[in-house]
mmCIF file of C-alpha atoms and ligand atoms in Angstrom:
data_model
loop_
_atom_site.group_PDB
_atom_site.id
_atom_site.type_symbol
_atom_site.label_atom_id
_atom_site.label_comp_id
_atom_site.label_asym_id
_atom_site.label_seq_id
_atom_site.Cartn_x
_atom_site.Cartn_y
_atom_site.Cartn_z
ATOM 1 C CA MET A 202 0.000 0.000 0.000
ATOM 2 C CA PRO A 203 1.510 3.398 -0.960
ATOM 3 C CA ALA A 204 2.237 5.671 2.010
ATOM 4 C CA THR A 205 -0.048 8.640 2.567
ATOM 5 C CA PHE A 206 1.392 12.174 2.422
ATOM 6 C CA THR A 207 1.270 12.341 6.219
ATOM 7 C CA GLN A 208 3.097 9.053 6.548
ATOM 8 C CA SER A 209 5.665 10.130 3.956
ATOM 9 C CA ALA A 210 6.146 13.459 5.698
ATOM 10 C CA LEU A 211 6.557 11.704 9.023
ATOM 11 C CA LEU A 212 9.049 9.282 7.527
ATOM 12 C CA LEU A 213 10.934 12.148 5.947
ATOM 13 C CA SER A 214 11.022 14.089 9.178
ATOM 14 C CA LEU A 215 12.190 10.998 11.044
ATOM 15 C CA LEU A 216 14.921 10.468 8.471
ATOM 16 C CA LEU A 217 15.896 14.135 8.662
ATOM 17 C CA GLY A 218 15.801 13.990 12.425
ATOM 18 C CA LEU A 219 17.956 10.888 12.364
ATOM 19 C CA GLY A 220 20.342 12.636 10.000
ATOM 20 C CA GLN A 221 20.569 15.603 12.335
ATOM 21 C CA ALA A 222 21.034 13.376 15.338
ATOM 22 C CA GLN A 223 23.781 11.516 13.492
ATOM 23 C CA ALA A 224 25.454 14.787 12.455
ATOM 24 C CA ALA A 225 25.318 16.004 16.041
ATOM 25 C CA SER A 226 26.805 12.809 17.399
ATOM 26 C CA GLU A 227 29.438 12.478 14.672
ATOM 27 C CA PRO A 228 32.837 13.994 15.246
ATOM 28 C CA GLY A 229 33.944 16.830 12.980
ATOM 29 C CA PRO A 230 33.872 20.590 12.898
ATOM 30 C CA ALA A 231 30.433 20.955 11.264
ATOM 31 C CA ALA A 232 28.806 18.820 13.937
ATOM 32 C CA LEU A 233 30.684 20.649 16.683
ATOM 33 C CA ALA A 234 29.532 24.028 15.330
ATOM 34 C CA THR A 235 25.949 22.781 15.087
ATOM 35 C CA ARG A 236 26.024 21.544 18.674
ATOM 36 C CA MET A 237 27.274 24.974 19.783
ATOM 37 C CA GLY A 238 24.580 26.831 17.797
ATOM 38 C CA ILE A 239 27.253 28.386 15.572
ATOM 39 C CA PRO A 240 26.532 28.449 11.818
ATOM 40 C CA HIS A 241 28.918 26.418 9.699
ATOM 41 C CA PRO A 242 30.527 28.063 7.845
ATOM 42 C CA ALA A 243 30.001 31.311 9.767
ATOM 43 C CA VAL A 244 29.797 34.835 8.348
ATOM 44 C CA ILE A 245 31.338 37.193 10.912
ATOM 45 C CA ALA A 246 30.843 40.845 9.976
ATOM 46 C CA HIS A 247 34.117 42.472 11.036
ATOM 47 C CA ARG A 248 33.310 45.794 12.748
ATOM 48 C CA GLY A 249 29.973 45.488 10.928
ATOM 49 C CA ALA A 250 29.766 45.631 7.138
ATOM 50 C CA SER A 251 32.780 47.905 7.343
ATOM 51 C CA PHE A 252 33.787 47.871 3.675
ATOM 52 C CA ASP A 253 30.556 49.670 2.777
ATOM 53 C CA ALA A 254 29.963 51.878 5.829
ATOM 54 C CA PRO A 255 32.087 53.398 8.595
ATOM 55 C CA GLU A 256 33.379 50.660 10.884
ATOM 56 C CA SER A 257 31.710 50.024 14.240
ATOM 57 C CA THR A 258 28.877 52.510 13.578
ATOM 58 C CA ALA A 259 25.121 51.972 13.370
ATOM 59 C CA ALA A 260 25.266 52.157 9.564
ATOM 60 C CA ALA A 261 27.790 49.285 9.408
ATOM 61 C CA TYR A 262 26.067 47.095 11.998
ATOM 62 C CA LYS A 263 22.542 47.580 10.613
ATOM 63 C CA LEU A 264 23.831 46.811 7.126
ATOM 64 C CA ALA A 265 25.527 43.588 8.276
ATOM 65 C CA ARG A 266 22.394 42.556 10.173
ATOM 66 C CA ASP A 267 20.011 43.217 7.304
ATOM 67 C CA LEU A 268 22.238 41.507 4.736
ATOM 68 C CA GLY A 269 21.989 38.361 6.873
ATOM 69 C CA ALA A 270 25.422 38.100 8.518
ATOM 70 C CA ASP A 271 25.589 35.525 11.287
ATOM 71 C CA TYR A 272 27.552 37.701 13.705
ATOM 72 C CA LEU A 273 28.281 41.372 14.358
ATOM 73 C CA GLU A 274 31.943 41.575 15.357
ATOM 74 C CA LEU A 275 33.126 44.258 17.758
ATOM 75 C CA ASP A 276 36.192 45.344 19.703
ATOM 76 C CA LEU A 277 35.211 46.124 23.273
ATOM 77 C CA GLN A 278 36.599 49.036 25.284
ATOM 78 C CA ARG A 279 35.463 50.882 28.425
ATOM 79 C CA SER A 280 35.106 54.655 28.760
ATOM 80 C CA LYS A 281 36.560 56.712 31.600
ATOM 81 C CA ASP A 282 33.159 56.613 33.308
ATOM 82 C CA GLY A 283 32.754 52.863 32.904
ATOM 83 C CA VAL A 284 30.555 52.487 29.799
ATOM 84 C CA LEU A 285 31.324 49.590 27.435
ATOM 85 C CA PHE A 286 31.662 50.692 23.813
ATOM 86 C CA ALA A 287 33.040 49.505 20.465
ATOM 87 C CA LEU A 288 36.232 50.836 18.910
ATOM 88 C CA HIS A 289 39.138 49.044 17.269
ATOM 89 C CA ASP A 290 42.037 51.451 17.702
ATOM 90 C CA ASN A 291 43.596 52.413 20.970
ATOM 91 C CA ASN A 292 43.072 56.102 20.229
ATOM 92 C CA LEU A 293 40.495 58.100 18.287
ATOM 93 C CA GLN A 294 42.622 59.706 15.593
ATOM 94 C CA ARG A 295 42.014 57.436 12.605
ATOM 95 C CA THR A 296 38.236 57.127 12.816
ATOM 96 C CA THR A 297 37.002 60.354 14.421
ATOM 97 C CA ASP A 298 37.455 64.132 14.443
ATOM 98 C CA VAL A 299 39.077 64.082 17.896
ATOM 99 C CA ALA A 300 41.923 66.271 16.596
ATOM 100 C CA SER A 301 39.542 69.152 15.985
ATOM 101 C CA LYS A 302 37.208 68.605 18.972
ATOM 102 C CA PHE A 303 39.861 67.790 21.603
ATOM 103 C CA PRO A 304 43.181 68.945 20.043
ATOM 104 C CA GLU A 305 45.158 68.660 23.270
ATOM 105 C CA ARG A 306 43.939 65.143 23.937
ATOM 106 C CA LYS A 307 44.023 63.818 20.391
ATOM 107 C CA ASP A 308 46.679 61.202 21.195
ATOM 108 C CA SER A 309 45.050 60.080 24.423
ATOM 109 C CA PRO A 310 43.650 56.575 24.561
ATOM 110 C CA ALA A 311 39.922 56.354 23.951
ATOM 111 C CA ASN A 312 39.453 55.158 27.514
ATOM 112 C CA ALA A 313 40.587 58.565 28.798
ATOM 113 C CA PHE A 314 37.288 60.025 27.508
ATOM 114 C CA THR A 315 33.871 59.852 29.151
ATOM 115 C CA MET A 316 31.032 58.388 27.130
ATOM 116 C CA ALA A 317 29.481 61.860 26.842
ATOM 117 C CA GLU A 318 32.751 63.121 25.330
ATOM 118 C CA LEU A 319 33.013 60.150 22.969
ATOM 119 C CA LYS A 320 29.445 60.821 21.829
ATOM 120 C CA THR A 321 30.410 64.317 20.653
ATOM 121 C CA LEU A 322 32.767 62.843 18.038
ATOM 122 C CA ASP A 323 32.023 62.303 14.348
ATOM 123 C CA ALA A 324 32.885 58.663 13.583
ATOM 124 C CA GLY A 325 31.697 58.730 9.966
ATOM 125 C CA SER A 326 33.304 61.576 8.028
ATOM 126 C CA TRP A 327 36.760 59.957 7.970
ATOM 127 C CA PHE A 328 35.233 57.136 5.883
ATOM 128 C CA ASN A 329 33.832 59.570 3.305
ATOM 129 C CA ALA A 330 37.259 61.180 2.963
ATOM 130 C CA ALA A 331 39.117 57.838 2.795
ATOM 131 C CA TYR A 332 36.682 56.106 0.398
ATOM 132 C CA PRO A 333 35.022 58.714 -1.822
ATOM 133 C CA ASP A 334 33.543 56.002 -4.061
ATOM 134 C CA ARG A 335 31.609 54.611 -1.072
ATOM 135 C CA ALA A 336 30.946 57.939 0.652
ATOM 136 C CA ARG A 337 27.430 59.049 1.654
ATOM 137 C CA PRO A 338 26.448 62.409 3.138
ATOM 138 C CA ALA A 339 24.440 60.584 5.833
ATOM 139 C CA PHE A 340 27.586 58.885 7.136
ATOM 140 C CA ALA A 341 28.891 62.244 8.358
ATOM 141 C CA GLY A 342 28.254 62.602 12.073
ATOM 142 C CA LEU A 343 27.757 58.912 12.846
ATOM 143 C CA LYS A 344 28.488 58.156 16.488
ATOM 144 C CA ILE A 345 30.665 55.750 18.433
ATOM 145 C CA LEU A 346 28.320 53.066 19.782
ATOM 146 C CA THR A 347 27.906 51.640 23.249
ATOM 147 C CA LEU A 348 27.575 47.876 23.621
ATOM 148 C CA ASP A 349 23.957 48.487 24.637
ATOM 149 C CA GLU A 350 23.294 50.220 21.328
ATOM 150 C CA ILE A 351 24.881 47.373 19.358
ATOM 151 C CA ILE A 352 22.724 44.886 21.251
ATOM 152 C CA ASP A 353 19.671 46.973 20.294
ATOM 153 C CA ILE A 354 20.753 46.784 16.649
ATOM 154 C CA ALA A 355 21.325 43.015 16.851
ATOM 155 C CA GLN A 356 17.800 42.612 18.219
ATOM 156 C CA GLY A 357 16.243 45.160 15.885
ATOM 157 C CA ASN A 358 15.304 43.194 12.777
ATOM 158 C CA PRO A 359 12.343 40.872 13.384
ATOM 159 C CA LEU A 360 13.330 38.670 10.438
ATOM 160 C CA HIS A 361 17.015 38.161 11.188
ATOM 161 C CA LYS A 362 18.785 38.411 14.508
ATOM 162 C CA PRO A 363 22.557 38.039 14.260
ATOM 163 C CA GLY A 364 24.717 37.014 17.171
ATOM 164 C CA LEU A 365 27.501 39.070 18.750
ATOM 165 C CA TYR A 366 31.181 38.175 18.326
ATOM 166 C CA ILE A 367 32.912 40.248 21.000
ATOM 167 C CA GLU A 368 36.664 40.822 21.346
ATOM 168 C CA THR A 369 38.178 42.077 24.581
ATOM 169 C CA LYS A 370 40.545 44.616 22.994
ATOM 170 C CA GLU A 371 43.782 45.337 24.863
ATOM 171 C CA PRO A 372 42.143 43.868 27.979
ATOM 172 C CA LYS A 373 45.123 44.695 30.225
ATOM 173 C CA GLN A 374 44.060 48.341 29.899
ATOM 174 C CA PHE A 375 40.653 47.441 31.286
ATOM 175 C CA PRO A 376 40.931 45.427 34.495
ATOM 176 C CA GLY A 377 37.621 43.715 35.200
ATOM 177 C CA ILE A 378 36.187 44.220 31.706
ATOM 178 C CA GLU A 379 35.376 40.512 31.450
ATOM 179 C CA HIS A 380 33.163 40.842 34.543
ATOM 180 C CA ASP A 381 31.568 44.060 33.254
ATOM 181 C CA LEU A 382 30.805 42.316 29.977
ATOM 182 C CA LYS A 383 29.170 39.411 31.750
ATOM 183 C CA GLU A 384 26.970 41.771 33.788
ATOM 184 C CA LYS A 385 25.880 43.653 30.668
ATOM 185 C CA LEU A 386 25.109 40.514 28.689
ATOM 186 C CA GLN A 387 23.248 39.086 31.653
ATOM 187 C CA ASP A 388 21.216 42.291 32.147
ATOM 188 C CA ARG A 389 20.277 42.242 28.490
ATOM 189 C CA GLY A 390 19.234 38.582 28.547
ATOM 190 C CA TRP A 391 22.040 37.466 26.251
ATOM 191 C CA LEU A 392 23.391 34.856 28.657
ATOM 192 C CA SER A 393 20.155 33.031 29.233
ATOM 193 C CA PRO A 394 19.888 29.595 27.634
ATOM 194 C CA ALA A 395 18.174 29.449 24.252
ATOM 195 C CA GLY A 396 14.648 29.263 25.581
ATOM 196 C CA SER A 397 12.740 30.158 22.466
ATOM 197 C CA LYS A 398 9.578 28.226 21.725
ATOM 198 C CA LEU A 399 10.394 28.369 18.031
ATOM 199 C CA ALA A 400 11.563 25.229 16.285
ATOM 200 C CA LYS A 401 15.341 25.031 15.960
ATOM 201 C CA SER A 402 15.267 25.607 12.223
ATOM 202 C CA GLU A 403 13.412 28.890 12.755
ATOM 203 C CA LEU A 404 15.918 30.302 15.209
ATOM 204 C CA SER A 405 18.269 33.065 14.146
ATOM 205 C CA VAL A 406 21.829 32.827 15.435
ATOM 206 C CA GLY A 407 21.051 35.596 17.928
ATOM 207 C CA GLN A 408 18.358 33.482 19.565
ATOM 208 C CA GLY A 409 20.277 30.217 19.835
ATOM 209 C CA LYS A 410 22.992 29.002 22.160
ATOM 210 C CA GLY A 411 25.761 30.335 19.911
ATOM 211 C CA LYS A 412 24.356 33.865 20.121
ATOM 212 C CA VAL A 413 27.499 35.233 21.766
ATOM 213 C CA VAL A 414 31.050 34.233 20.879
ATOM 214 C CA LEU A 415 33.885 35.776 22.903
ATOM 215 C CA GLN A 416 37.328 36.327 21.383
ATOM 216 C CA THR A 417 40.687 37.578 22.570
ATOM 217 C CA PHE A 418 44.390 37.577 21.698
ATOM 218 C CA GLU A 419 45.262 37.628 25.413
ATOM 219 C CA LYS A 420 45.712 34.435 27.385
ATOM 220 C CA SER A 421 44.884 36.181 30.664
ATOM 221 C CA SER A 422 41.628 37.527 29.216
ATOM 222 C CA LEU A 423 40.649 34.103 27.868
ATOM 223 C CA GLU A 424 41.085 32.708 31.366
ATOM 224 C CA LEU A 425 38.969 35.490 32.883
ATOM 225 C CA LEU A 426 36.275 35.105 30.228
ATOM 226 C CA GLN A 427 36.167 31.396 30.955
ATOM 227 C CA LYS A 428 35.870 32.081 34.687
ATOM 228 C CA GLU A 429 33.095 34.643 34.210
ATOM 229 C CA MET A 430 31.140 32.941 31.420
ATOM 230 C CA PRO A 431 32.081 29.262 31.271
ATOM 231 C CA GLN A 432 29.044 28.374 29.170
ATOM 232 C CA VAL A 433 29.713 30.934 26.391
ATOM 233 C CA PRO A 434 31.782 29.797 23.354
ATOM 234 C CA LYS A 435 35.239 31.354 23.198
ATOM 235 C CA ILE A 436 37.888 31.737 20.508
ATOM 236 C CA LEU A 437 41.588 32.384 21.087
ATOM 237 C CA LEU A 438 42.873 34.731 18.377
ATOM 238 C CA LEU A 439 46.253 33.802 16.904
ATOM 239 C CA TRP A 440 48.966 35.683 15.126
ATOM 240 C CA VAL A 441 52.737 35.454 14.898
ATOM 241 C CA GLY A 442 54.386 38.115 17.028
ATOM 242 C CA GLU A 443 54.933 39.594 20.449
ATOM 243 C CA GLY A 444 52.673 38.165 23.118
ATOM 244 C CA ASN A 445 51.372 35.467 20.801
ATOM 245 C CA ILE A 446 52.958 32.719 18.675
ATOM 246 C CA GLU A 447 56.747 32.940 18.755
ATOM 247 C CA PRO A 448 58.177 33.601 15.265
ATOM 248 C CA LYS A 449 60.840 31.526 13.517
ATOM 249 C CA SER A 450 62.756 34.691 12.610
ATOM 250 C CA THR A 451 63.446 37.500 15.078
ATOM 251 C CA VAL A 452 64.114 40.027 12.289
ATOM 252 C CA THR A 453 61.831 43.038 12.822
ATOM 253 C CA PHE A 454 59.986 44.889 10.062
ATOM 254 C CA ALA A 455 62.473 47.765 10.373
ATOM 255 C CA GLN A 456 65.425 45.366 10.051
ATOM 256 C CA SER A 457 63.858 43.366 7.230
ATOM 257 C CA GLY A 458 64.316 45.889 4.419
ATOM 258 C CA ASP A 459 60.726 45.237 3.363
ATOM 259 C CA THR A 460 58.784 48.334 2.403
ATOM 260 C CA ASP A 461 55.415 46.642 2.610
ATOM 261 C CA LYS A 462 54.168 45.234 5.916
ATOM 262 C CA ALA A 463 52.066 42.548 4.206
ATOM 263 C CA ALA A 464 55.178 41.241 2.424
ATOM 264 C CA TYR A 465 56.996 41.135 5.762
ATOM 265 C CA TYR A 466 54.123 39.400 7.557
ATOM 266 C CA ALA A 467 53.696 36.880 4.730
ATOM 267 C CA LYS A 468 57.181 35.574 5.548
ATOM 268 C CA GLN A 469 56.408 35.211 9.251
ATOM 269 C CA GLN A 470 55.788 31.749 10.535
ATOM 270 C CA PRO A 471 55.679 30.009 13.888
ATOM 271 C CA LYS A 472 59.052 29.068 15.365
ATOM 272 C CA ASP A 473 58.176 25.451 14.689
ATOM 273 C CA LYS A 474 55.229 23.098 14.446
ATOM 274 C CA ALA A 475 55.235 22.488 18.179
ATOM 275 C CA GLU A 476 54.932 26.205 18.909
ATOM 276 C CA PHE A 477 51.730 26.434 16.826
ATOM 277 C CA GLN A 478 50.393 23.285 18.447
ATOM 278 C CA ARG A 479 51.154 24.634 21.945
ATOM 279 C CA TRP A 480 48.833 27.601 21.302
ATOM 280 C CA VAL A 481 46.030 25.393 20.041
ATOM 281 C CA ASP A 482 46.498 23.061 23.000
ATOM 282 C CA TYR A 483 46.426 26.032 25.358
ATOM 283 C CA ALA A 484 43.174 27.300 23.805
ATOM 284 C CA LYS A 485 41.588 23.920 24.311
ATOM 285 C CA ALA A 486 42.871 23.556 27.862
ATOM 286 C CA GLN A 487 41.312 26.925 28.756
ATOM 287 C CA GLY A 488 37.916 25.896 27.441
ATOM 288 C CA ALA A 489 37.987 27.681 24.062
ATOM 289 C CA ILE A 490 35.880 26.083 21.333
ATOM 290 C CA GLY A 491 38.194 27.266 18.588
ATOM 291 C CA THR A 492 40.921 29.547 17.342
ATOM 292 C CA GLY A 493 40.874 32.720 15.255
ATOM 293 C CA PRO A 494 44.058 32.681 13.165
ATOM 294 C CA SER A 495 45.403 35.325 10.776
ATOM 295 C CA ALA A 496 45.731 34.832 7.016
ATOM 296 C CA ALA A 497 48.041 36.073 4.262
ATOM 297 C CA LEU A 498 45.917 37.773 1.600
ATOM 298 C CA THR A 499 46.495 37.411 -2.132
ATOM 299 C CA GLN A 500 46.491 41.160 -2.693
ATOM 300 C CA GLY A 501 48.335 42.018 0.532
ATOM 301 C CA GLY A 502 47.108 45.157 2.267
ATOM 302 C CA ASP A 503 46.951 46.155 5.895
ATOM 303 C CA GLN A 504 44.921 43.129 6.991
ATOM 304 C CA SER A 505 47.359 40.598 5.558
ATOM 305 C CA TYR A 506 49.396 38.739 8.173
ATOM 306 C CA ALA A 507 51.105 35.378 8.607
ATOM 307 C CA ASP A 508 49.389 32.404 7.020
ATOM 308 C CA LEU A 509 48.090 30.471 10.023
ATOM 309 C CA VAL A 510 45.419 28.555 8.111
ATOM 310 C CA GLN A 511 47.608 26.068 6.292
ATOM 311 C CA PRO A 512 45.805 22.743 5.920
ATOM 312 C CA TRP A 513 47.982 20.968 8.511
ATOM 313 C CA MET A 514 47.215 23.728 11.013
ATOM 314 C CA ASN A 515 43.462 23.475 10.501
ATOM 315 C CA GLN A 516 43.674 19.702 10.631
ATOM 316 C CA TYR A 517 45.573 19.803 13.922
ATOM 317 C CA THR A 518 43.024 22.235 15.361
ATOM 318 C CA HIS A 519 40.126 20.054 14.213
ATOM 319 C CA ASP A 520 41.840 16.978 15.613
ATOM 320 C CA GLN A 521 41.739 18.686 19.010
ATOM 321 C CA GLY A 522 37.983 19.148 18.579
ATOM 322 C CA LEU A 523 38.218 22.897 17.915
ATOM 323 C CA LEU A 524 36.849 25.201 15.202
ATOM 324 C CA VAL A 525 38.809 27.648 13.030
ATOM 325 C CA HIS A 526 37.442 31.156 12.320
ATOM 326 C CA VAL A 527 39.979 33.045 10.205
ATOM 327 C CA TYR A 528 40.420 36.865 10.063
ATOM 328 C CA THR A 529 39.987 39.124 7.943
ATOM 329 C CA ILE A 530 39.140 38.225 4.354
ATOM 330 C CA ASP A 531 37.283 40.195 1.696
ATOM 331 C CA GLU A 532 38.097 38.664 -1.692
ATOM 332 C CA ALA A 533 36.570 35.578 -3.342
ATOM 333 C CA VAL A 534 40.003 34.204 -4.256
ATOM 334 C CA ASP A 535 40.918 34.180 -0.572
ATOM 335 C CA TYR A 536 37.490 32.866 0.563
ATOM 336 C CA GLN A 537 38.123 29.965 -1.796
ATOM 337 C CA LYS A 538 41.651 29.408 -0.564
ATOM 338 C CA VAL A 539 40.876 29.355 3.159
ATOM 339 C CA MET A 540 37.731 27.248 2.746
ATOM 340 C CA ALA A 541 39.764 24.716 0.744
ATOM 341 C CA ALA A 542 42.284 24.725 3.593
ATOM 342 C CA GLY A 543 39.483 23.744 5.952
ATOM 343 C CA VAL A 544 38.350 26.775 7.975
ATOM 344 C CA ASP A 545 34.914 26.867 9.619
ATOM 345 C CA GLY A 546 34.059 30.548 9.279
ATOM 346 C CA ILE A 547 35.453 33.871 8.130
ATOM 347 C CA PHE A 548 35.715 37.367 9.571
ATOM 348 C CA THR A 549 34.994 39.730 6.688
ATOM 349 C CA ASN A 550 34.447 43.432 6.090
ATOM 350 C CA ARG A 551 32.297 42.452 3.088
ATOM 351 C CA ALA A 552 29.473 40.377 4.523
ATOM 352 C CA SER A 553 27.516 40.731 1.262
ATOM 353 C CA GLU A 554 30.347 39.127 -0.737
ATOM 354 C CA LEU A 555 30.919 36.288 1.706
ATOM 355 C CA LEU A 556 27.179 35.536 1.834
ATOM 356 C CA LYS A 557 27.202 35.335 -1.975
ATOM 357 C CA PHE A 558 30.240 33.059 -1.867
ATOM 358 C CA TYR A 559 28.436 30.752 0.588
ATOM 359 C CA LYS A 560 25.366 30.763 -1.715
ATOM 360 C CA ARG A 561 23.302 32.624 0.861
ATOM 361 C CA PRO A 562 22.999 35.956 -0.982
ATOM 362 C CA ALA A 563 21.129 38.809 0.646
ATOM 363 C CA ALA A 564 17.671 39.552 -0.786
ATOM 364 C CA ALA A 565 18.579 43.198 -1.399
ATOM 365 C CA SER A 566 21.692 44.978 -2.629
ATOM 366 C CA VAL A 567 24.099 46.762 -0.306
ATOM 367 C CA ALA A 568 22.926 50.124 -1.669
ATOM 368 C CA GLN A 569 19.262 49.224 -1.090
ATOM 369 C CA VAL A 570 19.859 48.115 2.485
ATOM 370 C CA ILE A 571 21.904 51.223 3.281
ATOM 371 C CA ARG A 572 19.097 53.393 1.874
ATOM 372 C CA ASN A 573 16.402 51.422 3.739
ATOM 373 C CA ASN A 574 18.261 52.176 6.941
ATOM 374 C CA GLY A 575 18.117 55.890 6.198
ATOM 375 C CA TYR A 576 21.694 56.569 5.101
HETATM 376 O O1 LIG B 124 38.899 39.910 16.057
HETATM 377 C C1 LIG B 124 39.455 39.274 14.951
HETATM 378 C C2 LIG B 124 40.046 40.295 14.154
HETATM 379 O O2 LIG B 124 39.179 41.381 14.245
HETATM 380 C C3 LIG B 124 41.384 40.609 14.747
HETATM 381 O O3 LIG B 124 41.879 41.701 14.216
HETATM 382 O O4 LIG B 124 42.772 43.830 14.809
HETATM 383 O O5 LIG B 124 40.714 43.679 13.422
HETATM 384 O O6 LIG B 124 40.619 43.191 15.834
HETATM 385 P P1 LIG B 124 41.456 43.173 14.595
HETATM 386 CA CA1 LIG B 125 38.466 42.375 16.369
#
C-alpha cells in the first residue's frame, strides 16, 4: 500500500531527524559548530559591514544585520566613566574628528574620555574622505556606539537576529572588563539559555545558544572570560608576534628591508610546528571552542598577516575538537583558498560578498539596504 502524504512526511522528518542526530553525534567541525549553535561556515561581519559603511557605527552594523550576517563583530573598550563601547584602535585619531574637537587630547587613549565626550565625536566623516567612491552624506556625524546600542541593533530586525562576536581589545588596559561584559550581557538577557519556543530551524543565530562568541588575543583575558562565562563559546585569536605565537625569525619589520608590511608578515611563521600546536592546546585547555588565526591575503594590504590557516594547522586544530574562524578576508580568491584549507568561518568586512560566496545571498543589494536604513 503506498504511504499517505502524512506518513511520507513523518518518515521524511524521522529520516531528517535521524540525519541531524547523526550529524550532532558524529565527530567533525560541522557537527561541533551545530552543537554549539554556531553556523557552519560562519559569516562574521568584522566591525559590521565595514567595507561599505564606517566601521563600528550603526550604519555598518545595521547593514551587516540586514544583509543576513551571522555575527556582528566588535572590539570592546570601556570609557573613563565605565561604559562599554566599540572601537578598534587604541586612540580616536584614525576614525574620528578628535583632533579638531579635543586637540590637546588627540593622542590620548579612547578610555581617557567619558562616554558623553566620545558621543560628541564624528565617527563617519573619515570614511567619506578615505573612500570617496563609497561615501554618503548621511555617514557624516555617525556616532561611536555603546555595547547596549549594538545589542539593540542586533535585536532590531524581526526577520534576522545576528549574534555578537565580541573581542576584549587590549584587555590589560581594562581590568575587570570581562566581569563588566558578563553583567551587561546578563542584564540584556544574552546569557540566558536558548529558551525560544520556536523550532530550531526557525531560530536566528542571535536566539540560539551560539548567540554570543567571545574572542581575545590575550591568554589572561581568555582565562577570565572562561571564569566569568564558562558556558559561552570562546575563541583564542592567533597571530605570529609579540605576546602570541613565537616567530621563527626574530628580524623586525624595520630590520627586514621590506617596504610593505604585508610582504613582511607573509614571511612570518611560527618558530616550529610544536609552537603552533602549543597555542592550540592552550586554547583547548582553557575551554575555548576554537581559534581565530590570521591569514596572508592574495592582494596584501593592511589586513594581511602570517598564514596560520595552512591545511595541517586546521587539521591539527580540528583533531583537538576545535573550530577555526579566520580573520579578515574580503576577496573571493581568498574565501576559496581558506575554505579549501578547511576553515569553519570567516571574519569579513564584506558580509555581502561572503554571503554570496556561501550561496546565501542577501535579498537586497548593499545600496538598497543602506538606503532602507536611512543613510
Ligand atoms: O577579532 C578578529 C580580528 O578582528 C582581529 O583583528 O585587529 O581587526 O581586531 P582586529
Ligand atoms: Ca576584532
